[in-house]
XYZ file of C-alpha atoms in Angstrom:
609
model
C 0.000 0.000 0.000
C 2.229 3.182 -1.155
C 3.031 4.944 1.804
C 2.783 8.799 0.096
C -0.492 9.033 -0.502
C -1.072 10.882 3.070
C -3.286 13.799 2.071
C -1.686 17.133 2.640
C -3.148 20.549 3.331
C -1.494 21.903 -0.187
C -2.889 18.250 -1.936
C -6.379 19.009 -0.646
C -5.955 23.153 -1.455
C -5.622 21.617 -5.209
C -8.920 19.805 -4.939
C -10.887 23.262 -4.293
C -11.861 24.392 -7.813
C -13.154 20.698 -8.697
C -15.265 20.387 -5.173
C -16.480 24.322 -5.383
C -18.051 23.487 -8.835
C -19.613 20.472 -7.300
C -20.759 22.114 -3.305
C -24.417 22.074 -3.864
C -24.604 18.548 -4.453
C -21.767 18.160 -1.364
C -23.832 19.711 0.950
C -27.342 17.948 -0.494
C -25.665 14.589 -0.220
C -23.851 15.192 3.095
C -27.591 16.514 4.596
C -29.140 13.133 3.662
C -26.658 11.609 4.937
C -27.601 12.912 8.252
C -31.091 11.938 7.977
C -33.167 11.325 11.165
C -36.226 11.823 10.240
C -38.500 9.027 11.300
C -41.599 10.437 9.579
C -40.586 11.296 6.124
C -41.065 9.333 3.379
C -37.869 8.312 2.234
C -36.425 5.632 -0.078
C -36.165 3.623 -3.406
C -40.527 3.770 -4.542
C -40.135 7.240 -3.243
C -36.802 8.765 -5.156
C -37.711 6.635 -8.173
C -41.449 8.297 -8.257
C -39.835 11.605 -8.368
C -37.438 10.687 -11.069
C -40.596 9.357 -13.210
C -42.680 12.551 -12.633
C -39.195 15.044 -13.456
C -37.929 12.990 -16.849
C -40.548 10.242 -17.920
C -39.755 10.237 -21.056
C -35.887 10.047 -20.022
C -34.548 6.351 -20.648
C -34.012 4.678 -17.063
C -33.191 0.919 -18.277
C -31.161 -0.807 -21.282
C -30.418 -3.992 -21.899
C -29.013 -5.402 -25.024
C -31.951 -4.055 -27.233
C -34.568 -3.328 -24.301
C -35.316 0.283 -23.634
C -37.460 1.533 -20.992
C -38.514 4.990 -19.847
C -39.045 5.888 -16.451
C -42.342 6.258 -16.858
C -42.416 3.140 -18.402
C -40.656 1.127 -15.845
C -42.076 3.071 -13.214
C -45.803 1.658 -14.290
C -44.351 -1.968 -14.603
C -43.317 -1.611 -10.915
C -47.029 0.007 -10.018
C -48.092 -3.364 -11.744
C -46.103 -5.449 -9.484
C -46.965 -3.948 -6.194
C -50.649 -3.682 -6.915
C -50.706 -7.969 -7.555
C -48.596 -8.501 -4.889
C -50.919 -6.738 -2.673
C -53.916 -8.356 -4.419
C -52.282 -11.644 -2.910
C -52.462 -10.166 0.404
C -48.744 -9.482 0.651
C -48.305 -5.929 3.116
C -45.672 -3.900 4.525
C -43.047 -5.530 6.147
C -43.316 -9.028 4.724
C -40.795 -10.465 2.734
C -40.467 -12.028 -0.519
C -37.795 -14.104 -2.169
C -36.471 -12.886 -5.235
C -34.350 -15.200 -7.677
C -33.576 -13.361 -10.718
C -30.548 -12.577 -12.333
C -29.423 -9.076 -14.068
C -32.555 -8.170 -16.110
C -35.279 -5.329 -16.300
C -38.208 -7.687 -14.677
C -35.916 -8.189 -11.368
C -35.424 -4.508 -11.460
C -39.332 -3.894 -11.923
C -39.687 -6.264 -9.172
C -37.604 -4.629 -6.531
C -39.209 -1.161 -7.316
C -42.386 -2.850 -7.118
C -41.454 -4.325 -3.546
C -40.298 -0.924 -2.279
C -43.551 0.848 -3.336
C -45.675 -1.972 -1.004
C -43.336 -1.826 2.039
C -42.308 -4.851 1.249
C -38.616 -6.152 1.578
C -37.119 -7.879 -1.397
C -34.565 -11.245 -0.029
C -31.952 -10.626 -3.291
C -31.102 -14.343 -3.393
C -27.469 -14.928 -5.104
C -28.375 -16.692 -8.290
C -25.204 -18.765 -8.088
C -26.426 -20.579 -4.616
C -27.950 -24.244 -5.034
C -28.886 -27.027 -2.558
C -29.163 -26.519 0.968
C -27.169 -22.871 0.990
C -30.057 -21.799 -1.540
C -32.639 -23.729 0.947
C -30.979 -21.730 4.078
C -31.112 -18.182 2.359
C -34.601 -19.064 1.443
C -36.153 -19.929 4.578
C -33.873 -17.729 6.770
C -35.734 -14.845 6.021
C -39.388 -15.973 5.924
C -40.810 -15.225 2.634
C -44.662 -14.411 2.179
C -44.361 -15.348 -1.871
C -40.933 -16.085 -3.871
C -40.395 -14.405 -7.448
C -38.833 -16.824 -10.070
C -37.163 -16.430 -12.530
C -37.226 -18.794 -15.483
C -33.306 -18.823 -15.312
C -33.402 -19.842 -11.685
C -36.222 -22.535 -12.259
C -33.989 -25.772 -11.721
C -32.192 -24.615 -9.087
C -35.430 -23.576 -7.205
C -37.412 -26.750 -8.445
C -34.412 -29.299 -6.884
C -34.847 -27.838 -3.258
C -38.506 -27.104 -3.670
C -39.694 -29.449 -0.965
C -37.611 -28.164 1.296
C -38.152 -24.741 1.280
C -40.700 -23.684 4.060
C -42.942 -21.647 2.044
C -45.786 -23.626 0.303
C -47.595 -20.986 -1.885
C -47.141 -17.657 -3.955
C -44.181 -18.800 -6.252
C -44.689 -16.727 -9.281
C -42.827 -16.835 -12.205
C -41.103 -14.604 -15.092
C -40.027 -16.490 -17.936
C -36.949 -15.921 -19.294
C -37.510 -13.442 -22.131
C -38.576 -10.275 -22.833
C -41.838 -10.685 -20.309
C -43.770 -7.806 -21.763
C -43.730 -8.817 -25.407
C -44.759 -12.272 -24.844
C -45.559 -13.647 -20.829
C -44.872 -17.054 -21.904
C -45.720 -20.135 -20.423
C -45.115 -20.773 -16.418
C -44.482 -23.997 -15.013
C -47.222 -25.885 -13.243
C -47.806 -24.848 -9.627
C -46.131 -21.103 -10.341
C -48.308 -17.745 -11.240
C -47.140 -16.340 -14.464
C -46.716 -12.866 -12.958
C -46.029 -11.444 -16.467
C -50.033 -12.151 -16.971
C -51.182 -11.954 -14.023
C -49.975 -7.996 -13.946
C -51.325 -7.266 -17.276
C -55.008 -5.839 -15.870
C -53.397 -4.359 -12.359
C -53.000 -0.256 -11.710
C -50.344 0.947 -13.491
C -51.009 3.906 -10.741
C -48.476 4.899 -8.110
C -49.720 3.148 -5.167
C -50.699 5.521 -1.392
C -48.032 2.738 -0.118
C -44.891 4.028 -1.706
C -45.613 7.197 0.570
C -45.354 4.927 3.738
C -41.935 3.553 3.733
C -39.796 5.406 6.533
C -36.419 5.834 7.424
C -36.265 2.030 9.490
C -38.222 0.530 7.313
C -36.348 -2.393 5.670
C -35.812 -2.556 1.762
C -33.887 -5.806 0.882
C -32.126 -8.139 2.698
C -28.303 -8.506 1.198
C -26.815 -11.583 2.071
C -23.141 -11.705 3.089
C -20.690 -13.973 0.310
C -20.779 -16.933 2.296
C -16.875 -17.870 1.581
C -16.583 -18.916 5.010
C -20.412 -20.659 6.637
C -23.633 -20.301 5.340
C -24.792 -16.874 4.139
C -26.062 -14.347 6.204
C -28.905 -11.969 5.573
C -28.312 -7.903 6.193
C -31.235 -5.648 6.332
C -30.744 -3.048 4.298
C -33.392 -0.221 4.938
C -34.751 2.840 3.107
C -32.734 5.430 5.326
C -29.663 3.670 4.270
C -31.148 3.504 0.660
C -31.632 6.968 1.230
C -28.183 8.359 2.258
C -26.533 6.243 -0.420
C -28.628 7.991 -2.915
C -27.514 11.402 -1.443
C -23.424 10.308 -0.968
C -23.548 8.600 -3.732
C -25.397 10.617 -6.803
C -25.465 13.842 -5.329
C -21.782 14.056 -3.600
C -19.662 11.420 -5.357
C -20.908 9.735 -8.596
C -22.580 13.133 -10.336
C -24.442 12.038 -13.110
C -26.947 13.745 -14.895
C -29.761 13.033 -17.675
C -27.407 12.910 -20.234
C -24.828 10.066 -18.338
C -25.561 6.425 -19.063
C -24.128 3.964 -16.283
C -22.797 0.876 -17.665
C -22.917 -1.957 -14.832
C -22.225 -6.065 -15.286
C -22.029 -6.663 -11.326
C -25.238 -8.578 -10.002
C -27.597 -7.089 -8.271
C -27.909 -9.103 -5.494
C -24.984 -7.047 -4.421
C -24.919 -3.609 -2.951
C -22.430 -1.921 -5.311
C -24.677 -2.556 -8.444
C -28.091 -2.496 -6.740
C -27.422 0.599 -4.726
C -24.847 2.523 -5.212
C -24.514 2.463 -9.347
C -28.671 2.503 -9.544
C -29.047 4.679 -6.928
C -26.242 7.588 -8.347
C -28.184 6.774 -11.942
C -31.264 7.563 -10.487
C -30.131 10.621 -8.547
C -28.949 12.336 -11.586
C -31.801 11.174 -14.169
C -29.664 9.193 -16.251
C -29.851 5.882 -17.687
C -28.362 2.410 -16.477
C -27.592 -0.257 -18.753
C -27.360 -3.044 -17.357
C -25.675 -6.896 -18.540
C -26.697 -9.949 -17.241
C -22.877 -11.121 -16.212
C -19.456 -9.387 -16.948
C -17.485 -10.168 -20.307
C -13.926 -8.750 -20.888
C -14.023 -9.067 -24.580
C -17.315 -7.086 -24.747
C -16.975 -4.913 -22.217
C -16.036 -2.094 -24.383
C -18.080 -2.697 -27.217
C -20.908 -2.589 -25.100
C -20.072 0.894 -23.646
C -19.227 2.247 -26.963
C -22.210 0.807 -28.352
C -24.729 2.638 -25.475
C -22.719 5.765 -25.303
C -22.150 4.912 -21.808
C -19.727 7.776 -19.570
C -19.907 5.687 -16.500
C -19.729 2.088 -15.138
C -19.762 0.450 -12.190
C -16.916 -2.012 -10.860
C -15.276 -4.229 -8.072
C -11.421 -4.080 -8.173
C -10.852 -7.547 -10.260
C -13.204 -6.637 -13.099
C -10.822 -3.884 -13.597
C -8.145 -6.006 -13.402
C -9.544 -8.513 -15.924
C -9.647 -5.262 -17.784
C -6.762 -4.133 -17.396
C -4.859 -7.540 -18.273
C -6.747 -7.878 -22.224
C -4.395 -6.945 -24.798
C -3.650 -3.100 -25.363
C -5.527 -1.615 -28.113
C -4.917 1.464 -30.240
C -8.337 2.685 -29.237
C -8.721 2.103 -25.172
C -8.940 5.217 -24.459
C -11.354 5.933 -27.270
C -14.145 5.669 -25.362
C -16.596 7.873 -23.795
C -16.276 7.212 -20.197
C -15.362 9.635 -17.932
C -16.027 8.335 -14.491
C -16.106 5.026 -12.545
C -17.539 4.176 -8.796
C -16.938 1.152 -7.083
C -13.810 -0.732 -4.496
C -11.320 -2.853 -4.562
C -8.978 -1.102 -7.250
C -5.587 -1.943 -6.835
C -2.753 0.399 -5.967
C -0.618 -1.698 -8.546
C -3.042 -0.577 -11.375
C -4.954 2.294 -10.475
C -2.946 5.156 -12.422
C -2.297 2.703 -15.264
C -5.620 1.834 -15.377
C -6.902 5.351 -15.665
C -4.301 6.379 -18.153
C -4.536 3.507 -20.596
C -8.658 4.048 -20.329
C -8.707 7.590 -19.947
C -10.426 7.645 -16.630
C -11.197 11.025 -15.133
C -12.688 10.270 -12.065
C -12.344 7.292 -9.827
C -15.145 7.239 -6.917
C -13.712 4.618 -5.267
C -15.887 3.744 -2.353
C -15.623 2.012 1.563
C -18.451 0.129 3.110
C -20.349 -3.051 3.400
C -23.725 -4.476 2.874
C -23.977 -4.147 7.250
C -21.599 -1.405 7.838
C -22.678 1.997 9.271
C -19.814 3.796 7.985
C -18.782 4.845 4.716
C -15.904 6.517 2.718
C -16.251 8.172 -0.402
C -13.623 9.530 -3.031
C -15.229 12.691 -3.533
C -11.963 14.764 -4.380
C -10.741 12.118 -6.596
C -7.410 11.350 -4.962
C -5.525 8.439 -6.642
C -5.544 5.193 -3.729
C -7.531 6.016 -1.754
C -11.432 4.831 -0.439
C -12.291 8.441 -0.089
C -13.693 10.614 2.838
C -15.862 10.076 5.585
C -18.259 12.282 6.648
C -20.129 10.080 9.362
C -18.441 8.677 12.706
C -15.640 6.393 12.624
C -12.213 5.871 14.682
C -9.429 3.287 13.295
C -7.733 2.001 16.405
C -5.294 0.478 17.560
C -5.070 -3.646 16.954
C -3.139 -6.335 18.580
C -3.286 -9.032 16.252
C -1.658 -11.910 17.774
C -3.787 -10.824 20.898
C -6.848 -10.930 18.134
C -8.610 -7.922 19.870
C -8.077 -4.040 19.917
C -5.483 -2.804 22.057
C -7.235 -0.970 25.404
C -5.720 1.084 27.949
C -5.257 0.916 31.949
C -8.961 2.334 32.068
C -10.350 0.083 29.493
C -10.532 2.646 26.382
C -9.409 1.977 23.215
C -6.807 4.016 21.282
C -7.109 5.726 18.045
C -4.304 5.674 15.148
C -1.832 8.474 14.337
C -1.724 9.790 10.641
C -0.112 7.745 8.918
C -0.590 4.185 10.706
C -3.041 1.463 10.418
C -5.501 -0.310 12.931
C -9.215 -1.778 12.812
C -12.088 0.364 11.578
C -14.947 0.728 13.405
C -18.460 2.914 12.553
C -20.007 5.124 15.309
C -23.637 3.728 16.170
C -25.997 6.515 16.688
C -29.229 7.631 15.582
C -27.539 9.140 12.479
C -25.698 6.063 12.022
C -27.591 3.298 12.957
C -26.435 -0.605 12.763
C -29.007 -2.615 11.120
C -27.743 -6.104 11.897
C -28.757 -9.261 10.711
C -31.813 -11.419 10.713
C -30.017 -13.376 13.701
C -29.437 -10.980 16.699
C -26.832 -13.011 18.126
C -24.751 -12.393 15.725
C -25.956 -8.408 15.551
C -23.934 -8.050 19.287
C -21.501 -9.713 18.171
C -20.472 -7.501 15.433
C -20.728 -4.510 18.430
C -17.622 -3.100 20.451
C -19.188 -1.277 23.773
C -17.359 1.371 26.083
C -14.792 2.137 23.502
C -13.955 5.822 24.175
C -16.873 6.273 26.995
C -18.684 4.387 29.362
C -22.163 3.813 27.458
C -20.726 4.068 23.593
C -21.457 1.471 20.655
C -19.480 1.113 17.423
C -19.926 -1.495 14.435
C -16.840 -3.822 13.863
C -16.140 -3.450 10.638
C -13.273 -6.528 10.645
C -11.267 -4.462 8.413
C -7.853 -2.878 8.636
C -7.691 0.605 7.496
C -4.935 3.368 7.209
C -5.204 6.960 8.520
C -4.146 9.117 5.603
C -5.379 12.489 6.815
C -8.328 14.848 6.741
C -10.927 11.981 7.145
C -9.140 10.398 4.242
C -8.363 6.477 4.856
C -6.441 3.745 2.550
C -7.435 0.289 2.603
C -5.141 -2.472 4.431
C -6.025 -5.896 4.729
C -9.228 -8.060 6.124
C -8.650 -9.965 9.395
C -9.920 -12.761 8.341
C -7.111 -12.733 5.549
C -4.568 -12.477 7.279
C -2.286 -15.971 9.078
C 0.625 -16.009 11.341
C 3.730 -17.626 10.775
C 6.948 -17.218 12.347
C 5.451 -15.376 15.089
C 4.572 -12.804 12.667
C 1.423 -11.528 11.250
C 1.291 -11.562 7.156
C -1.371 -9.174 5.263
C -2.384 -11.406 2.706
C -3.344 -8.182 0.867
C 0.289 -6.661 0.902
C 1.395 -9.719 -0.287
C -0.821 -9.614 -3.040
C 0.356 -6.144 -4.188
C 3.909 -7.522 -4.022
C 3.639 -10.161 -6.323
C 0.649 -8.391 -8.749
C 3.847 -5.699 -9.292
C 5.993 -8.893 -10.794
C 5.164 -8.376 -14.404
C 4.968 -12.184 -15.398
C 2.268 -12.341 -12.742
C -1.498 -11.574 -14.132
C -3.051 -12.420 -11.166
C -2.375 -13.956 -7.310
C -4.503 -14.901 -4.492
C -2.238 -15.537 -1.383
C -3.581 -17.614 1.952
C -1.958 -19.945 4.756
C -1.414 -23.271 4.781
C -0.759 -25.812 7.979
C 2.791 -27.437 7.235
C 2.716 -30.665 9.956
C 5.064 -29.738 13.138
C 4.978 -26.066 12.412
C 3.051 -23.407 14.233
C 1.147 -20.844 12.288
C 0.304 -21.224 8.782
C 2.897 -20.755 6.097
C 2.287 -18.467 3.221
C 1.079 -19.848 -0.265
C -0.122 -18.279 -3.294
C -2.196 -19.423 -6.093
C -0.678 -17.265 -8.938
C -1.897 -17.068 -13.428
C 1.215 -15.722 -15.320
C 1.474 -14.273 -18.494
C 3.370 -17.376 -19.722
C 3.712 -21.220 -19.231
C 4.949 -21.692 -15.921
C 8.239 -23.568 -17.565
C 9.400 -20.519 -19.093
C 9.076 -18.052 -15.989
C 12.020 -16.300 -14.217
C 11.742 -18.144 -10.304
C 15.326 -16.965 -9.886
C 13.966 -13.310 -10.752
C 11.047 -13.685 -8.552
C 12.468 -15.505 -5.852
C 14.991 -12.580 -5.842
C 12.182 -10.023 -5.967
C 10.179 -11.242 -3.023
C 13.403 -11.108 -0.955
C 13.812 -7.602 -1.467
C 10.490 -6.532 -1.172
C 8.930 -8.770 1.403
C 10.143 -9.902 5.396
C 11.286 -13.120 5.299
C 8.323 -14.221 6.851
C 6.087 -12.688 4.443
C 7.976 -14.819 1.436
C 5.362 -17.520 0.500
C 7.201 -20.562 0.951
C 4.578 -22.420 -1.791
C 3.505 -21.551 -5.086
C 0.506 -22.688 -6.935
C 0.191 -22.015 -11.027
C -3.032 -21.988 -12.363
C -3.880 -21.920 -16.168
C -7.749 -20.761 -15.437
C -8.676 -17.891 -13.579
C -8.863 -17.862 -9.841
C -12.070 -18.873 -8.280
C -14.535 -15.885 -7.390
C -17.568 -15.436 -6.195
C -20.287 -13.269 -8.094
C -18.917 -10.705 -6.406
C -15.290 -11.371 -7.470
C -14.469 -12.033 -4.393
C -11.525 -14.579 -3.958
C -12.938 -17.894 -2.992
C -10.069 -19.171 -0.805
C -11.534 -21.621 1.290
C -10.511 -24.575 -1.020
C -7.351 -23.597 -1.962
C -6.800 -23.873 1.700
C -8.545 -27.566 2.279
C -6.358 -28.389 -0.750
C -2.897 -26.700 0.108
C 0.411 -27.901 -1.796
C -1.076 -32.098 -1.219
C 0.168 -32.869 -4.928
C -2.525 -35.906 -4.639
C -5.308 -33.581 -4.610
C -3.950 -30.593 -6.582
C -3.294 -31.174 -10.461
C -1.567 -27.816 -10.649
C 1.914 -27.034 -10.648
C 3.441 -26.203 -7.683
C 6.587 -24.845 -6.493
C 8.241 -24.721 -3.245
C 10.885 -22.234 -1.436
C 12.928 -24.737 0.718
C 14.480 -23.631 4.254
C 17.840 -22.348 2.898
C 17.221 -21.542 -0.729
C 17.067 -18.863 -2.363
C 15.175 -19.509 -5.029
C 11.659 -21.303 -5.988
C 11.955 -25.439 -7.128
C 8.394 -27.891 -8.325
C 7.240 -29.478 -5.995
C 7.536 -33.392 -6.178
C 6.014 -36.222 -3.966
C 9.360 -36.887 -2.548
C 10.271 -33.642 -1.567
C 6.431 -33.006 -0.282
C 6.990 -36.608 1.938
C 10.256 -34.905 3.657
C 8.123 -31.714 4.376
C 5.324 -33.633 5.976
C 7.336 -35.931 7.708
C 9.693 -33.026 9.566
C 12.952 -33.369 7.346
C 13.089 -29.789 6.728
C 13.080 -27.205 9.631
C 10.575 -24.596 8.790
């Protein structure tokens, strides 16, 4: 994580002609997100009403050759929520939603928001009995189908707990032709076709606690679990977000390919697309090789992203034209420090509004003066503190306080909970107080634990570190399995690495291992070169001491987050892994494959780790 990017009084002094032109929408956005107000109307039905009263005729929705108005989408939604009530269905149930990227699920959560009526965002990747436990966790009054998700939904049917309302959208263009539903599922399509297209009195009854969706958390690690997300939090993304960082307008078109059973795509790009009139077109799944055609194609000047679609980006080959191309800002997290400015040159990137913040997290940073490397600014309360992390807990003082970071240094992020900056939880409550630190600077105080290590650079300005949960111990130190990362990303025959810890028998800790795609067969790459790198770059301790080469991309989630779960089950055990794999022995300097005999001496204590 480059060390220079602490922001300066003279760095932020050259950031005042971009953020005067912008200070009405600064102040709107910072105002709502300060909103306390239990008895306004507030959230998604409500913002996207306006929007369809101020531009109807203004595009909202595109995909592939699908256009839709606001006031056309806007009716679909009325549609939805009017059946749905006409089933008996009333603020504050819940219904299951299994869709993937396409206008009906976004008709459908509009709908849901109008009615009160919280929309459970399944992941459409999830089968068998993590589909069944999303499903039932949250209750459902009715479950929307779509016809994409129908075998994945018919092989747990009989165990899921709900036993009527499954309604159905075919998979197809739904208001040219309904189609045909499956027997024992409402073809919704139809049965909308005679409801009010009318804005319903409901969509003027959803308040500031009022939940929206439930999100559910990746499940890399355990079953999933379900955040409410409500329609104050809806709200104040909609102000950071489109008013403060994003800044779109009628004319912008928002290109995103992240699912929307994800906050980044189904609230923050939507919401800043919303917030500015403009347009969002939207693809089912992400594609490298039509990426650009697509935003070309749509005249799109903004898309949505998570750091390793830019990456995948960033790694096709260089084309005269890359930075022909109307885009002029981005939103999203996760963008590398290794790529960032190359990224934004080779693309000619104005703005990056790289963002901070989780589907449960009360706190939030945004990059609203467009620093390079940074997640932004925070306007809400947070304090990164001091961490002990072979202790595993923040470090606390004689009376019991925690301490705060100076400039410059790194420690755990945590979100103030107030009534301004509430903490939502989960469905299970246990596991709400869990996620709470009490009597951190004051007898009485509560702040969210966001798990995630964060560095002071200044001003409210913060850099992202490492997650706990990624990072091991080995050699009584502790290794950021992000830094690592960085490390060997900056190695230009590596494309891509995913670094984790591995048990070694007769060793304490975990020793360091990385599954790592290079730009060439893994015969013909320089290990002396890289062996020598990591030695002058890394702590001996941080040196991986394994090696993994993969000719397929690393395993993600949806998400793109790294699934690293297996890569840790399977470790360097050449009987279960087919990849290559090389090895640093105690004494060497530089990287050798792994055989069986060599792996036999490891497990059996011959070398001394």
């Amino acid at each position: 994580m480059p060390h220079g990017d602490v922001i300066t009084l003279p760095k932020l002094l050259t950031k005042v002609p971009e953020v005067v032109g912008n200070l009405p929408g600064l102040i709107k956005g910072a105002r709502m997100g300060k909103l306390t107000d239990t008895r306004r109307p507030v959230g998604l039905g409500v913002a996207f009403e306006r929007a369809a009263s101020e531009h109807s005729a203004g595009i909202a929705l595109i995909q592939d050759e699908r256009a839709f108005t606001y006031a056309t989408l806007n009716g679909w939604a009325n549609r939805i929520a009017d059946y749905l009530a006409s089933i008996g269905l009333k603020k504050g149930d819940t219904v299951a939603v299994n869709l993937e990227n396409r206008p009906e699920l976004l008709a459908t959560v509009i709908g849901c928001a109008k009615l009160g009526v919280c929309a459970a965002l399944l992941n459409t990747a999830q089968r068998g009995k993590v589909l069944v436990h999303s499903f039932n966790l949250v209750a459902p009054k009715a479950a929307i189908i779509g016809g994409e998700q129908l075998t994945a939904v018919q092989a747990v049917r009989d165990r899921l707990d709900l036993r009527e309302h499954f309604l159905y959208f075919a998979d197809q263009d739904t208001l040219a032709d309904p189609g045909e539903a499956p027997e024992t599922y409402v073809n919704l399509a139809e049965a909308i076709k005679r409801r009010s297209s009318a804005n319903p009195a409901s969509s003027q009854r959803t308040f500031l606690r009022d939940p929206l969706f439930y999100i559910y958390t990746s499940g890399t690690t355990g079953l999933p679990k379900a955040v409410v997300f409500n329609h104050g939090r809806w709200e104040k993304a909609y102000g950071g977000f489109g008013f403060s960082s994003v800044r779109l307008d009628a004319h912008d078109r928002l290109y995103c390919t992240l699912p929307f059973y994800h906050a980044t795509g189904l609230v923050v790009c939507w919401a800043s697309v919303i917030a500015g009139r403009g347009g969002l077109v939207l693809a089912r799944r992400f594609s490298a090789s039509r990426f650009w055609g697509d935003v070309r194609r749509h005249d799109c000047t903004a898309f949505g992203y998570v750091g390793e679609l830019c990456r995948y980006l960033h790694e096709q080959p260089e084309k005269p034209d890359d930075a022909d191309n109307p885009v002029r800002t981005i939103v999203g997290n996760g963008l590398r420090p290794s790529i960032w400015k190359a990224f934004k040159k080779r693309f000619d990137i104005d703005r990056v509004a790289e963002f901070y913040t989780a589907s449960e997290s009360n706190v939030a940073f945004t990059n609203v003066f467009n620093f390079d490397n940074t997640v932004g600014f925070s306007p809400v309360g947070y304090a990164i503190v001091q961490y002990d992390k072979e202790a595993d807990q923040p470090v606390r003082d004689a009376r019991g306080f925690m301490r705060r970071v100076r400039k410059g240094e790194a420690g755990l992020m945590l979100g103030e909970i107030t009534d301004k900056t509430p903490f939502d939880g989960y469905t299970d409550p246990e596991k709400t107080e869990k996620a709470i630190f009490r009597n951190v600077f004051k007898k009485g105080d509560a702040w969210f634990n966001t798990g995630d290590m964060m560095r002071d650079i200044g001003y409210r300005h913060a850099q992202f570190v490492d997650r706990l949960g990624d990072t091991f111990r080995w050699k009584g130190e502790n290794v950021s399995t992000t830094e690592v990362e960085q490390i060997l990303d900056g190695f230009e025959q590596i494309v891509e690495s995913v670094v984790y810890g591995v048990e070694i028998p007769g060793t304490n800790g975990r020793a360091g291992m990385a599954e790592l795609r290079l730009d060439r067969p893994h015969g013909e790459a320089d290990w002396a070169a890289l062996s020598a790198c990591l030695a002058r770059e890394l702590p001996p301790y941080a040196v991986p001491v394994f090696l993994r080469v993969t000719d397929g991309g690393v395993e993600t989630t949806g998400t793109f987050k790294h699934q690293k779960n297996t890569l840790k089950e399977e470790k360097y055990d050449l009987e279960r892994v087919t990849d290559p794999v090389y090895v640093l022995l105690p004494g060497e300097h530089r990287y050798q494959p792994l055989t069986p005999e060599i792996q036999q001496a490891i497990d059996g204590g011959e070398y001394r780790f």
